[in-house]
Tab-separated table of C-alpha atoms in Angstrom:
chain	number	residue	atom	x	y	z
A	27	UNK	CA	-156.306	37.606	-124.893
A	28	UNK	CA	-155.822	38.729	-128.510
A	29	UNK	CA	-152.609	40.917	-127.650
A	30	UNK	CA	-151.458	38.325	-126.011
A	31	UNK	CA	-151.835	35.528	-129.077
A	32	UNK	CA	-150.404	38.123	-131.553
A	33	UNK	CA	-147.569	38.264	-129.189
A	34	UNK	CA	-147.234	34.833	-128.975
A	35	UNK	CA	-147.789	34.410	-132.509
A	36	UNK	CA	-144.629	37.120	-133.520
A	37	UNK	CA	-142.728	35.455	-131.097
A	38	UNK	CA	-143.132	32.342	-132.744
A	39	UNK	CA	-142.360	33.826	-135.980
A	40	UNK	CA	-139.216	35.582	-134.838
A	41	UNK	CA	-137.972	31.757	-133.689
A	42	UNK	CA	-136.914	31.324	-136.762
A	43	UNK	CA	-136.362	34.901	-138.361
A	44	UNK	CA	-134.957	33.259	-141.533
A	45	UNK	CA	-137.322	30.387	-141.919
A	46	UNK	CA	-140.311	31.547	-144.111
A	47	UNK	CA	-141.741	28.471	-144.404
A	48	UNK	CA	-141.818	28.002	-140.731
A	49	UNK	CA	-143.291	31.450	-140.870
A	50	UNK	CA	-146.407	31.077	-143.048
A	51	UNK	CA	-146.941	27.882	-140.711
A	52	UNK	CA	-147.248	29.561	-137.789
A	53	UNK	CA	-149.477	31.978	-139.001
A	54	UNK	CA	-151.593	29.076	-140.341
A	55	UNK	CA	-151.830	27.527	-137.075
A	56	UNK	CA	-152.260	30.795	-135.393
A	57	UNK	CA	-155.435	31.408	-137.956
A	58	UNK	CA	-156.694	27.823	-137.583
A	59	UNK	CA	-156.229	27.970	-133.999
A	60	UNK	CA	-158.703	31.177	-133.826
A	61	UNK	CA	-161.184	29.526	-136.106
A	62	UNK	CA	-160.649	31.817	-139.143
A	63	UNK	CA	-162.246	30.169	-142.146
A	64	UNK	CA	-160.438	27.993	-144.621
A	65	UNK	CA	-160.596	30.482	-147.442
A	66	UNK	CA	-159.366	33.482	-145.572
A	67	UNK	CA	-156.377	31.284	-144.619
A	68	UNK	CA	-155.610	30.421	-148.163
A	69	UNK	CA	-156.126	34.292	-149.198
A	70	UNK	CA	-153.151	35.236	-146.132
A	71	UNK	CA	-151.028	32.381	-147.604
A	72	UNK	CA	-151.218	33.433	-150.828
A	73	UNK	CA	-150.709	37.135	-150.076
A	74	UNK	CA	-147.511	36.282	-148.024
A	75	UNK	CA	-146.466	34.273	-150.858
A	76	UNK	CA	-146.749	36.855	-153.151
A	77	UNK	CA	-144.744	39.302	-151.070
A	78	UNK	CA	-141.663	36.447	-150.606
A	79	UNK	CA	-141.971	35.285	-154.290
A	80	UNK	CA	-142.471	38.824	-155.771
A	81	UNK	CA	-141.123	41.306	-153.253
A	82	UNK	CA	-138.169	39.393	-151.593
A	83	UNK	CA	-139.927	39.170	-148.488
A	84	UNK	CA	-141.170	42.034	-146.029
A	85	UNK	CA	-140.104	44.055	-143.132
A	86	UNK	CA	-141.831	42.966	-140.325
A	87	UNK	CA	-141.239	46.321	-138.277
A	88	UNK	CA	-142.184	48.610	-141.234
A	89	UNK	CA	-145.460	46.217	-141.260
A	90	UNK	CA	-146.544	47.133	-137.989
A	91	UNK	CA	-145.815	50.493	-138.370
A	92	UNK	CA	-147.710	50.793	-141.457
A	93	UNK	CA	-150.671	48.768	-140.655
A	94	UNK	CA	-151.560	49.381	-136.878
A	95	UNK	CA	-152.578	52.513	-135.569
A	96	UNK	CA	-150.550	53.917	-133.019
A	97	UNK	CA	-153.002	53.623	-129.903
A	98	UNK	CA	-153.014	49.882	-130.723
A	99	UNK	CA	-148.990	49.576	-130.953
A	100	UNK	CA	-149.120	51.613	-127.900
A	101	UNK	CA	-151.344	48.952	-126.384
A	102	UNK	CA	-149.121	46.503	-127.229
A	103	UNK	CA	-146.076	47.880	-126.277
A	104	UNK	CA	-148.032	48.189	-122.501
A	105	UNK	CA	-149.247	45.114	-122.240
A	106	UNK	CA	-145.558	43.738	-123.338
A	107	UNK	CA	-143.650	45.718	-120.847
A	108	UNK	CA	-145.814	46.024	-117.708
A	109	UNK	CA	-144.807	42.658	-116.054
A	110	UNK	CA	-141.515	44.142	-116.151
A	111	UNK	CA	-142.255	47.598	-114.962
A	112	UNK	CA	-145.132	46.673	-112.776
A	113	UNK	CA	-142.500	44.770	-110.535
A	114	UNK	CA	-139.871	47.343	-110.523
A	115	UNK	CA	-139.638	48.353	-107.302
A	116	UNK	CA	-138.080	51.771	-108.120
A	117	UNK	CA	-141.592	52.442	-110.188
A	118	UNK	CA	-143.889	51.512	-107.019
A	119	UNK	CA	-146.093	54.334	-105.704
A	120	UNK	CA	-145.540	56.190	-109.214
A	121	UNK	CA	-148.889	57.556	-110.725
A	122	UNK	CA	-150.380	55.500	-113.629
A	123	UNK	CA	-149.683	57.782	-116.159
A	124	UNK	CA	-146.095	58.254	-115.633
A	125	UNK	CA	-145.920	54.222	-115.742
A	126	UNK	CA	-147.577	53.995	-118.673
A	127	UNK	CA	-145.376	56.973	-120.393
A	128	UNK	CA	-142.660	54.659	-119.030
A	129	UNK	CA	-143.584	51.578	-120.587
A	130	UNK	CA	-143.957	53.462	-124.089
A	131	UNK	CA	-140.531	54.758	-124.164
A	132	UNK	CA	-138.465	51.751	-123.396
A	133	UNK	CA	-136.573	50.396	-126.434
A	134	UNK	CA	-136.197	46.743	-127.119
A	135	UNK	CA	-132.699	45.311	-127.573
A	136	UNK	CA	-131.566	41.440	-128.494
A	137	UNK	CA	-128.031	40.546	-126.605
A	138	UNK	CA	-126.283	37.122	-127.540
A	139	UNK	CA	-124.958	34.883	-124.785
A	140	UNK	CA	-121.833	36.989	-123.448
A	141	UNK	CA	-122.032	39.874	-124.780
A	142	UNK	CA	-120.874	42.499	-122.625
A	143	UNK	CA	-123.880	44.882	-121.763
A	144	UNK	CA	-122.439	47.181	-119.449
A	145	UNK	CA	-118.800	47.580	-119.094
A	146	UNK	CA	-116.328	49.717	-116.465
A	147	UNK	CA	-115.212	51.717	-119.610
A	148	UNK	CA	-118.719	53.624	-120.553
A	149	UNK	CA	-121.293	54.441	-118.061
A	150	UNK	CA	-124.415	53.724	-117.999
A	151	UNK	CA	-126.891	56.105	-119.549
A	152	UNK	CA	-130.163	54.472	-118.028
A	153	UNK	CA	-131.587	51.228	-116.641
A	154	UNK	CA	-132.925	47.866	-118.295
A	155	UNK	CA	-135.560	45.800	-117.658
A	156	UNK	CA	-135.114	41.918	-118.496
A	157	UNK	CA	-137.865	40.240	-120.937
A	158	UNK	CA	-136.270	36.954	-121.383
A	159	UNK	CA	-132.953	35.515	-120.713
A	160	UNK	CA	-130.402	35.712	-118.122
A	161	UNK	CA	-128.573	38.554	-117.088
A	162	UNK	CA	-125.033	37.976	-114.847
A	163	UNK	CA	-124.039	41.401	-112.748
A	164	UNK	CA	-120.526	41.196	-112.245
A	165	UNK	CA	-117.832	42.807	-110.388
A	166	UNK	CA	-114.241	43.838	-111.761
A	167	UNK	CA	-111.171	42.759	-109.358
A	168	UNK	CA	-107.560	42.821	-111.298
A	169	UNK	CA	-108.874	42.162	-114.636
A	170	UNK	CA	-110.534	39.375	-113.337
A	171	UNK	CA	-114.854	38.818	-113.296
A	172	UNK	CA	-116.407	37.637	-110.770
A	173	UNK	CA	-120.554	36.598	-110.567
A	174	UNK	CA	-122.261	38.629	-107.982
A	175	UNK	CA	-126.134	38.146	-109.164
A	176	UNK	CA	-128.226	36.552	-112.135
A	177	UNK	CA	-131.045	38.409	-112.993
A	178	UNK	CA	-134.141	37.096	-115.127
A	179	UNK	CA	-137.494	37.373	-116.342
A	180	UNK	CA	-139.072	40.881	-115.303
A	181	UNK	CA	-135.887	41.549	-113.008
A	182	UNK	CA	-134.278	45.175	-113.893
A	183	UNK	CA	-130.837	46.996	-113.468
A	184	UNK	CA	-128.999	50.232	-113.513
A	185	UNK	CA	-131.779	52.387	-112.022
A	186	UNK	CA	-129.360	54.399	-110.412
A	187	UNK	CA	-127.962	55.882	-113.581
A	188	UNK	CA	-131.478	57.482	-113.972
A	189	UNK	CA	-130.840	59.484	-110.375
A	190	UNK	CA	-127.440	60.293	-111.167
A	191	UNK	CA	-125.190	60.631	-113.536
A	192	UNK	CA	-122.594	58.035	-113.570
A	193	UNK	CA	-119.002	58.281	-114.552
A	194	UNK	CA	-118.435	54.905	-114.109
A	195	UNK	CA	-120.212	51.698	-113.451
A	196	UNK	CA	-120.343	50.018	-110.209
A	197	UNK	CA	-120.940	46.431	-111.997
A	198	UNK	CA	-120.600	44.564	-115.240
A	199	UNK	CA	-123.590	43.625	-116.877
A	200	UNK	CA	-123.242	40.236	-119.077
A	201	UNK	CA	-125.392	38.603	-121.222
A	202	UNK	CA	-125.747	34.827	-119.473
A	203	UNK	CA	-127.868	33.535	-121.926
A	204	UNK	CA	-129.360	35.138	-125.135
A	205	UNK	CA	-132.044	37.545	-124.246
A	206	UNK	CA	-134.044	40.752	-124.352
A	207	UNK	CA	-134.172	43.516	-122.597
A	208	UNK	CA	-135.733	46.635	-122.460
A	209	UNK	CA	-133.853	49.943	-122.103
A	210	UNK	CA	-134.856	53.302	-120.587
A	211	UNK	CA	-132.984	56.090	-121.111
């Protein structure tokens, strides 16, 4: 439950990557929301205030790394990625291990709303799972796109590319909407 309020919590934050204000907010009402006394609240606020005022803000990836020892991150990065690996079918029947060395080497990636994630010019190198967002799978006749599936939440693409080596794709992946995926190479 407390991986999955951090979560929420940096999800929250990322909302409105710019917004410090909205930040320190958050992660009052994230505090307050877990019961953490007054004073310790004030003591986070101030030491996030300090690092805006003082240190032009902080790296929010460099944080992590610095401050949470790996088996945690690695427990994070599972229990982020295993709704979307747990219902891949090309993972069913695989041992647990291999699932969970799986889930620890996918890399996370932001797409805005059409960008072009897969073209016809530059295979594929390996498969992506879909955190949030949609995903359209496209085919290329004449020049000319056409929608053959939307893919979503926990739905993945490209596994094929893993099996074989592709010298060209046999779809166009599109952002639909903005989202996140997660890529295995």
């Amino acid at each position: 439950a407390i991986i999955a309020n951090v979560t929420s919590f940096v999800h929250d934050v990322e909302i409105s990557e710019d917004n410090i204000e909205h930040k320190l907010n958050s992660l009052k009402w994230f505090l307050e929301g877990h019961n953490v006394s007054f004073e310790y609240i004030e003591k986070v606020h101030e030491y996030f205030a300090h690092i805006e005022r003082d240190q032009d803000g902080l790296n929010e990836e460099t944080l992590l790394t610095a401050s949470v020892p790996s088996h945690v991150r690695q427990d994070i990065l599972v229990h982020i990625t295993s709704p979307m690996v747990l219902k891949c079918e090309f993972f069913q029947g695989c041992e647990s291990g291999f699932i969970r060395m799986v889930m620890l080497s996918l890399e996370q990636s932001f797409f805005s709303t059409l960008f072009m994630i897969m073209t016809t010019n530059t295979p594929a190198t390996g498969m992506y799972f879909v955190k949030s967002g949609i995903v359209e799978l496209l085919s290329e006749k004449k020049g000319t796109l056409i929608l053959n599936t939307r893919l979503s939440a926990d739905d993945s693409f490209a596994e094929g590319s893993l099996l074989e080596h592709w010298t060209e794709n046999p779809f166009v992946a599109r952002a639909g909407t903005d989202c996140e995926l997660w890529f295995l190479a």
